[in-house]
Amino acid sequence: MVNPVRLGDRILAVFEDGRSFLFTVQEGKLQTHHGVIDLASLVGKSYGSVCETHTGKRFYIMKPRFVDEIYKMKRQTQIVYPKDMGFILLMLDVHEGRTVIDAGVGSGAMCAALARAVGTTGKVYAYERREEFKRLAEENLKKWGLMDRVEIKLKDISEGFDETVDAIFLDVPDPWNYIRQCYEALNGSGNLAIVCPTTNQVQRVLEELSKFPFLNVEVWESLFRQYKPVAERLRPFDRMIAHTAYMVFARKTMDWRD
Ligand code: SAH
């Protein structure tokens, strides 16, 4: 059997009604709406195979994707939504070996996405001013095995950043107040991404960005609509997440002209 389930693995148990449960394989039992799963009994089974609860209800043993972890993660703040995450990673050009600042870390969703992207040779420096969010982010990142790539600092970013980096991701309620700190912490040609939920915030960010020699200032919004996957009645779901945040991007130049 190739790569069977082991103790300590993360598992997504998916029932035929679409409900799913995310857990770590260990001694113990998990109560579901379809009966109890004996967690240790999954050890040795193949990923993708079918199991049953004590009442005989079938579920599939799947490897959780990172997106499953994000949707089910413990959070106490707003998080960056998966629909925006991928684009931000591309616009920040975060990849193996890069250094990135994440501020504030909040629940750690975007921090985890950045940590996955920088790989084992890169580094994420995360800033958070509230102890309880720092702890929550650490708990989430540890569970996903990413803490070795991340350093979380309990620090208000108004004091500035301690390092210079290739990219900065800024997600705080008043981002316009930290544009100088971001400019100073970016390497020449480095990439900045800022998310804000309202256009008022975007306007203030743009005003502040214009005081520094940034290039390629862009404002984006991503609209995603999911469809019911029924071949003979193909149509969108009735409800959608209509708005998450605006994304502002900019690139640092050294061209001071004033
Ligand atoms: N991007 C995060 C969510 C960030 S929520 C995620 O995907 O999970 C915004 C966070 O910024 C909050 O935790 C808040 O405490 C922190 N924050 C706000 N202002 C800050 C500042 N000036 N310095 C450091 N952290 C700050």
mmCIF file with all atom_site columns, C-alpha atoms and ligand atoms in Angstrom, residues 77-80 102-111 127-130 133 155-158 169 171-174 178, ligand 1:
data_model
loop_
_atom_site.group_PDB
_atom_site.id
_atom_site.type_symbol
_atom_site.label_atom_id
_atom_site.label_alt_id
_atom_site.label_comp_id
_atom_site.label_asym_id
_atom_site.label_entity_id
_atom_site.label_seq_id
_atom_site.pdbx_PDB_ins_code
_atom_site.Cartn_x
_atom_site.Cartn_y
_atom_site.Cartn_z
_atom_site.occupancy
_atom_site.B_iso_or_equiv
_atom_site.pdbx_formal_charge
_atom_site.auth_seq_id
_atom_site.auth_comp_id
_atom_site.auth_asym_id
_atom_site.auth_atom_id
_atom_site.pdbx_PDB_model_num
ATOM   1  C CA  . THR A 1 77  ? -10.128 37.786 13.257 1.00 0.00 ? 77  THR A CA  1
ATOM   2  C CA  . GLN A 1 78  ? -11.220 38.251 9.670  1.00 0.00 ? 78  GLN A CA  1
ATOM   3  C CA  . ILE A 1 79  ? -8.942  36.195 7.459  1.00 0.00 ? 79  ILE A CA  1
ATOM   4  C CA  . VAL A 1 80  ? -7.776  36.602 3.889  1.00 0.00 ? 80  VAL A CA  1
ATOM   5  C CA  . ASP A 1 102 ? 3.177   39.635 7.168  1.00 0.00 ? 102 ASP A CA  1
ATOM   6  C CA  . ALA A 1 103 ? 1.465   42.360 9.258  1.00 0.00 ? 103 ALA A CA  1
ATOM   7  C CA  . GLY A 1 104 ? -0.731  41.884 11.297 1.00 0.00 ? 104 GLY A CA  1
ATOM   8  C CA  . VAL A 1 105 ? -0.733  38.160 11.601 1.00 0.00 ? 105 VAL A CA  1
ATOM   9  C CA  . GLY A 1 106 ? -4.279  37.869 13.035 1.00 0.00 ? 106 GLY A CA  1
ATOM   10 C CA  . SER A 1 107 ? -5.353  34.225 12.950 1.00 0.00 ? 107 SER A CA  1
ATOM   11 C CA  . GLY A 1 108 ? -2.439  33.340 10.670 1.00 0.00 ? 108 GLY A CA  1
ATOM   12 C CA  . ALA A 1 109 ? -4.280  32.362 7.477  1.00 0.00 ? 109 ALA A CA  1
ATOM   13 C CA  . MET A 1 110 ? -2.286  34.515 5.049  1.00 0.00 ? 110 MET A CA  1
ATOM   14 C CA  . CYS A 1 111 ? 0.846   33.917 7.115  1.00 0.00 ? 111 CYS A CA  1
ATOM   15 C CA  . TYR A 1 127 ? 4.042   41.155 13.234 1.00 0.00 ? 127 TYR A CA  1
ATOM   16 C CA  . GLU A 1 128 ? 1.173   41.269 15.683 1.00 0.00 ? 128 GLU A CA  1
ATOM   17 C CA  . ARG A 1 129 ? 0.406   43.718 18.480 1.00 0.00 ? 129 ARG A CA  1
ATOM   18 C CA  . ARG A 1 130 ? -2.034  41.514 20.398 1.00 0.00 ? 130 ARG A CA  1
ATOM   19 C CA  . PHE A 1 133 ? -3.698  36.627 18.230 1.00 0.00 ? 133 PHE A CA  1
ATOM   20 C CA  . LYS A 1 155 ? 5.237   44.395 18.079 1.00 0.00 ? 155 LYS A CA  1
ATOM   21 C CA  . ASP A 1 156 ? 3.244   47.373 16.871 1.00 0.00 ? 156 ASP A CA  1
ATOM   22 C CA  . ILE A 1 157 ? 4.270   48.093 13.287 1.00 0.00 ? 157 ILE A CA  1
ATOM   23 C CA  . SER A 1 158 ? 4.140   51.856 13.889 1.00 0.00 ? 158 SER A CA  1
ATOM   24 C CA  . PHE A 1 169 ? 1.710   41.820 2.998  1.00 0.00 ? 169 PHE A CA  1
ATOM   25 C CA  . ASP A 1 171 ? -3.573  43.637 6.538  1.00 0.00 ? 171 ASP A CA  1
ATOM   26 C CA  . VAL A 1 172 ? -4.453  46.120 9.307  1.00 0.00 ? 172 VAL A CA  1
ATOM   27 C CA  . PRO A 1 173 ? -7.434  48.501 9.637  1.00 0.00 ? 173 PRO A CA  1
ATOM   28 C CA  . ASP A 1 174 ? -5.353  51.666 9.001  1.00 0.00 ? 174 ASP A CA  1
ATOM   29 C CA  . TYR A 1 178 ? 2.402   52.385 7.745  1.00 0.00 ? 178 TYR A CA  1
HETATM 30 N N1  . SAH B 2 .   ? -4.131  38.503 7.540  1.00 0.00 ? 1   SAH B N1  1
HETATM 31 C C1  . SAH B 2 .   ? -4.654  37.856 8.732  1.00 0.00 ? 1   SAH B C1  1
HETATM 32 C C2  . SAH B 2 .   ? -5.731  38.669 9.416  1.00 0.00 ? 1   SAH B C2  1
HETATM 33 C C3  . SAH B 2 .   ? -5.233  39.986 9.978  1.00 0.00 ? 1   SAH B C3  1
HETATM 34 S S1  . SAH B 2 .   ? -6.417  40.758 11.034 1.00 0.00 ? 1   SAH B S1  1
HETATM 35 C C4  . SAH B 2 .   ? -5.157  36.462 8.376  1.00 0.00 ? 1   SAH B C4  1
HETATM 36 O O1  . SAH B 2 .   ? -5.242  36.121 7.170  1.00 0.00 ? 1   SAH B O1  1
HETATM 37 O O2  . SAH B 2 .   ? -5.464  35.680 9.282  1.00 0.00 ? 1   SAH B O2  1
HETATM 38 C C5  . SAH B 2 .   ? -5.519  42.205 11.465 1.00 0.00 ? 1   SAH B C5  1
HETATM 39 C C6  . SAH B 2 .   ? -4.542  42.004 12.594 1.00 0.00 ? 1   SAH B C6  1
HETATM 40 O O3  . SAH B 2 .   ? -3.664  43.105 12.616 1.00 0.00 ? 1   SAH B O3  1
HETATM 41 C C7  . SAH B 2 .   ? -5.195  41.925 13.976 1.00 0.00 ? 1   SAH B C7  1
HETATM 42 O O4  . SAH B 2 .   ? -4.791  40.729 14.602 1.00 0.00 ? 1   SAH B O4  1
HETATM 43 C C8  . SAH B 2 .   ? -4.657  43.131 14.712 1.00 0.00 ? 1   SAH B C8  1
HETATM 44 O O5  . SAH B 2 .   ? -4.415  42.903 16.090 1.00 0.00 ? 1   SAH B O5  1
HETATM 45 C C9  . SAH B 2 .   ? -3.342  43.404 13.971 1.00 0.00 ? 1   SAH B C9  1
HETATM 46 N N2  . SAH B 2 .   ? -2.896  44.802 13.996 1.00 0.00 ? 1   SAH B N2  1
HETATM 47 C C10 . SAH B 2 .   ? -3.654  45.900 13.765 1.00 0.00 ? 1   SAH B C10 1
HETATM 48 N N3  . SAH B 2 .   ? -2.887  47.025 13.837 1.00 0.00 ? 1   SAH B N3  1
HETATM 49 C C11 . SAH B 2 .   ? -1.620  46.597 14.099 1.00 0.00 ? 1   SAH B C11 1
HETATM 50 C C12 . SAH B 2 .   ? -0.384  47.287 14.314 1.00 0.00 ? 1   SAH B C12 1
HETATM 51 N N4  . SAH B 2 .   ? -0.314  48.621 14.242 1.00 0.00 ? 1   SAH B N4  1
HETATM 52 N N5  . SAH B 2 .   ? 0.725   46.553 14.593 1.00 0.00 ? 1   SAH B N5  1
HETATM 53 C C13 . SAH B 2 .   ? 0.658   45.197 14.662 1.00 0.00 ? 1   SAH B C13 1
HETATM 54 N N6  . SAH B 2 .   ? -0.488  44.490 14.475 1.00 0.00 ? 1   SAH B N6  1
HETATM 55 C C14 . SAH B 2 .   ? -1.620  45.184 14.210 1.00 0.00 ? 1   SAH B C14 1
#
